[in-house]
Amino acid sequence: MVLQKRLDYGFNGYQVPHIPRATRSVRRRGIIKRKADGNGTCPFDLLATVAGKLLGEGESSPDSTGSVKGKEKGAIVKDEKVKEAEDKSLKEKSYTEGCYERGFFISELVSQAPVVNRSLSELPHVQNDTISRPASASMSSDCSEKLLFAKQFVNGESSEEHENFCSKTEREASGCGVFSSCTLDTENDKQMKIELSNKAKVLTDKGTAISSSKFPDVWDKKPSTLVTSDENVKLSLSTYPAPSRSFPVIRNDVKLAYKDDDENSGCTQPSTPNKASGAAPRVRDRPIKKLLASKYWVENLKSDDEGHANSGGKTMHVYYNRNIGYKRDGYKQQRSQRDFPFKKRKLFKCGSFSNSDGEMSTDGISSSPKNDLHGNASGSSKASSGGCAAVGTSVFSGGRPFLRPGDSHVKFRIKSFKVPELFVDIPENATIGSLKRTVMEAVTAILGGGLRIGVVFQGKKVRDDNKTLLQTGISHDYKLDALGFSLEPNPVQTSQPLGQDCRSCVLPYETPQPLTRCPSPSTVIHTGIHQGRSDDHTGTSLSTFLESDHESAPSPHYAALEKISANSRALVPLTAVNAEALSAVPLRKPKRSEATQRRIRRPFSVSEVEALVQAVEKLGTGRWRDVKLRSFDNAKHRTYVDLKDKWKTLVHTARISPQQRRGEPVPQELLDRVLTAHAYWSQQQAKQQMKQPSETYLLL
DNA sequence: ATTAGGG
DNA sequence: CCCTAAT
């Protein structure tokens, strides 16, 4: 499978109302960085894998020292940071939304197509359309192109299956695809192979099949039915293209409203109460520590597909990055999540996508230029253009490709995935390397975060993860109009219970002001429809959810398209407030990677500790500058902040058991002195406060 | 520039 | 150690 990553970077053409940047940009940058660093833990393996391989791995450029360092920290997730990052993503997205899309394309393989790596320009209208979008400068990263072949092995029942697509047997996809290698810039030739263990299933929105373990509570995993057959579905990237037809993909239009943390988002506060309420311990409810940072994606649905009254905006709280932070040690993370689901979940809670389906939009991109008939072209163009779409889609064609009789394998290649939104804001004087890193981080954040893979077949979404490819109709001999994969908001975040809370929170922001985000004529085209989201899923069980979704019903491509267009308009509105918030958020922060290197770590030696203790004993805590002058005046690298921090850690160290201490052991004697001194000075400090309550206390 | 704390 | 907020 090849990923052609198209990144538009919004510098040049994209005109955004300028808004003062947030002052805290620096910090955010840091956040982002960390996020980017994380690899590996994705909600869904497939996605995760892809993202990880494509984005994370191999990305470490030599120059990104900072990044590397960042990894050290990576293990530690900072909720706040994550949130912020996510928020940022959201902001960016909304920001960008409707204006142009950035795409991540996995190009479809055409069997005949000789060219492995296609330049964007080569892409069919749709893609081109996107690319050509005004204002968006598209950068195509040369991602390695890989072909993805899905191969379905015939199981013993194959004959039966052939006859009847709907075999009773349900297979689950137990395996996750593994991409052997995929790096953005390098190793273009590598192939990615996805193997689904026996009983491969089509992963649907539920995404349960895929690493459900990571999000245990979110989805109820159905007990998978295991088939003993040896059949495997293998998706491998191959280099040769398969003929594919494009099918129209429908994309939902989602409006994202971003709310800055600084403005106490309603979400934040409300959420807390909820938590207390004991509402379902869903992720969402979790109050986020600093909700402030949380952003929301607000989806304003004026009308659903059916033309229902607008459901109101849907709020999606997206925390794309949440995972990233944890990635570093997936093991731990997972464990922790299980043990303390909420804890980690917190991050997500607000990030849940309330949109009913969770699948926001799918963009269809037809691989072959020819298939316009079905409106593919239009559909695709719309999709692609629709910067507004919340989610990226991929299109690929299934090729009927090489099927040998008796060989029930389905081979297809994902031509591309679009990354919903990436907004890059980077100084002109930034280096290319930093730009790359920045983009990479953004992409990683998005992919690593709450995305899941959606499968669209013949114009309709395949929601049942338990279905086999055959049951779904995807067989080696299927007509292959279209098999599409889409990147969708991760359902996890959408836990029902939470949804309302978040939503309510969001509401304020959702002010229905028409925002002309997508001024370009193409806007209409861009807008996607909100698929399947007609009903409010809140409270709906997942399964129900799936069933209820009308989308599941096979619908003609074009029908879907129509819907899309209709809905699209409604979605557009964004609150001015939101806009500002967004604009205010610093999108990118190249700084850290380049200039601001983290200082090297310099553990305090025992002698230093001794000096510190002695100084503090005499001067007390709170006079770090004096301490510095007194005992570390020569140690240029020791700032008073360092000394303060060291004291802090010393106190902590002294309080924990020796077994828990790490690093060069500090003599117990010193630690005892630390505690003594700390206690003494703390007492002194307390006394001081008692003496001069000052006006401050009067208030009470 | 410092101080205090959270991360 | 970093990052911020508050002094």
mmCIF file of C-alpha atoms in Angstrom, chain A residues 259 265-268 270-272 274 282-288 291 294-298 313-319 346-354 493-510 538:
data_model
loop_
_atom_site.group_PDB
_atom_site.id
_atom_site.type_symbol
_atom_site.label_atom_id
_atom_site.label_comp_id
_atom_site.label_asym_id
_atom_site.label_seq_id
_atom_site.Cartn_x
_atom_site.Cartn_y
_atom_site.Cartn_z
ATOM 1 C CA LYS A 259 -12.935 25.752 21.914
ATOM 2 C CA SER A 265 -15.014 25.114 27.977
ATOM 3 C CA GLY A 266 -18.232 24.085 29.215
ATOM 4 C CA CYS A 267 -17.066 20.729 28.660
ATOM 5 C CA THR A 268 -14.616 20.818 31.254
ATOM 6 C CA PRO A 270 -19.687 20.026 33.264
ATOM 7 C CA SER A 271 -17.804 16.952 32.778
ATOM 8 C CA THR A 272 -16.565 16.859 36.221
ATOM 9 C CA ASN A 274 -20.837 14.063 35.507
ATOM 10 C CA ARG A 282 -17.277 6.161 30.053
ATOM 11 C CA VAL A 283 -14.360 7.807 28.849
ATOM 12 C CA ARG A 284 -16.015 10.955 28.146
ATOM 13 C CA ASP A 285 -17.303 11.610 31.448
ATOM 14 C CA ARG A 286 -14.020 11.740 32.848
ATOM 15 C CA PRO A 287 -13.337 15.186 33.715
ATOM 16 C CA ILE A 288 -10.354 16.227 32.129
ATOM 17 C CA LEU A 291 -10.357 20.744 30.266
ATOM 18 C CA SER A 294 -10.058 20.562 25.326
ATOM 19 C CA LYS A 295 -11.319 21.364 22.001
ATOM 20 C CA TYR A 296 -14.436 20.299 20.561
ATOM 21 C CA TRP A 297 -15.428 19.391 17.247
ATOM 22 C CA VAL A 298 -18.778 20.584 16.758
ATOM 23 C CA GLY A 313 -24.532 20.466 16.410
ATOM 24 C CA LYS A 314 -22.832 17.476 17.308
ATOM 25 C CA THR A 315 -19.939 17.800 19.316
ATOM 26 C CA MET A 316 -16.943 15.910 18.865
ATOM 27 C CA HIS A 317 -14.306 16.236 21.321
ATOM 28 C CA VAL A 318 -11.375 15.019 19.770
ATOM 29 C CA TYR A 319 -8.190 14.256 21.280
ATOM 30 C CA LYS A 346 -9.867 11.112 30.597
ATOM 31 C CA LEU A 347 -8.095 12.346 27.742
ATOM 32 C CA PHE A 348 -10.628 11.024 25.508
ATOM 33 C CA LYS A 349 -13.600 11.830 27.297
ATOM 34 C CA CYS A 350 -14.117 15.097 25.886
ATOM 35 C CA GLY A 351 -12.717 13.955 22.757
ATOM 36 C CA SER A 352 -15.432 11.642 22.042
ATOM 37 C CA PHE A 353 -17.085 12.087 18.837
ATOM 38 C CA SER A 354 -20.596 12.408 19.348
ATOM 39 C CA GLN A 493 -14.421 8.861 22.272
ATOM 40 C CA THR A 494 -17.978 8.833 21.526
ATOM 41 C CA SER A 495 -19.161 6.985 24.424
ATOM 42 C CA GLN A 496 -22.754 7.686 24.664
ATOM 43 C CA PRO A 497 -23.179 8.735 28.187
ATOM 44 C CA LEU A 498 -20.648 11.274 27.836
ATOM 45 C CA GLY A 499 -21.897 12.591 24.696
ATOM 46 C CA GLN A 500 -24.518 14.644 26.177
ATOM 47 C CA ASP A 501 -22.351 16.278 28.570
ATOM 48 C CA CYS A 502 -19.899 17.219 26.115
ATOM 49 C CA ARG A 503 -22.454 18.271 23.798
ATOM 50 C CA SER A 504 -24.055 20.531 26.186
ATOM 51 C CA CYS A 505 -20.786 21.993 26.881
ATOM 52 C CA VAL A 506 -20.174 22.600 23.379
ATOM 53 C CA LEU A 507 -23.366 24.171 22.604
ATOM 54 C CA PRO A 508 -22.438 27.568 23.632
ATOM 55 C CA TYR A 509 -19.857 27.602 21.092
ATOM 56 C CA GLU A 510 -21.889 26.281 18.423
ATOM 57 C CA THR A 538 -26.486 9.029 22.442
#
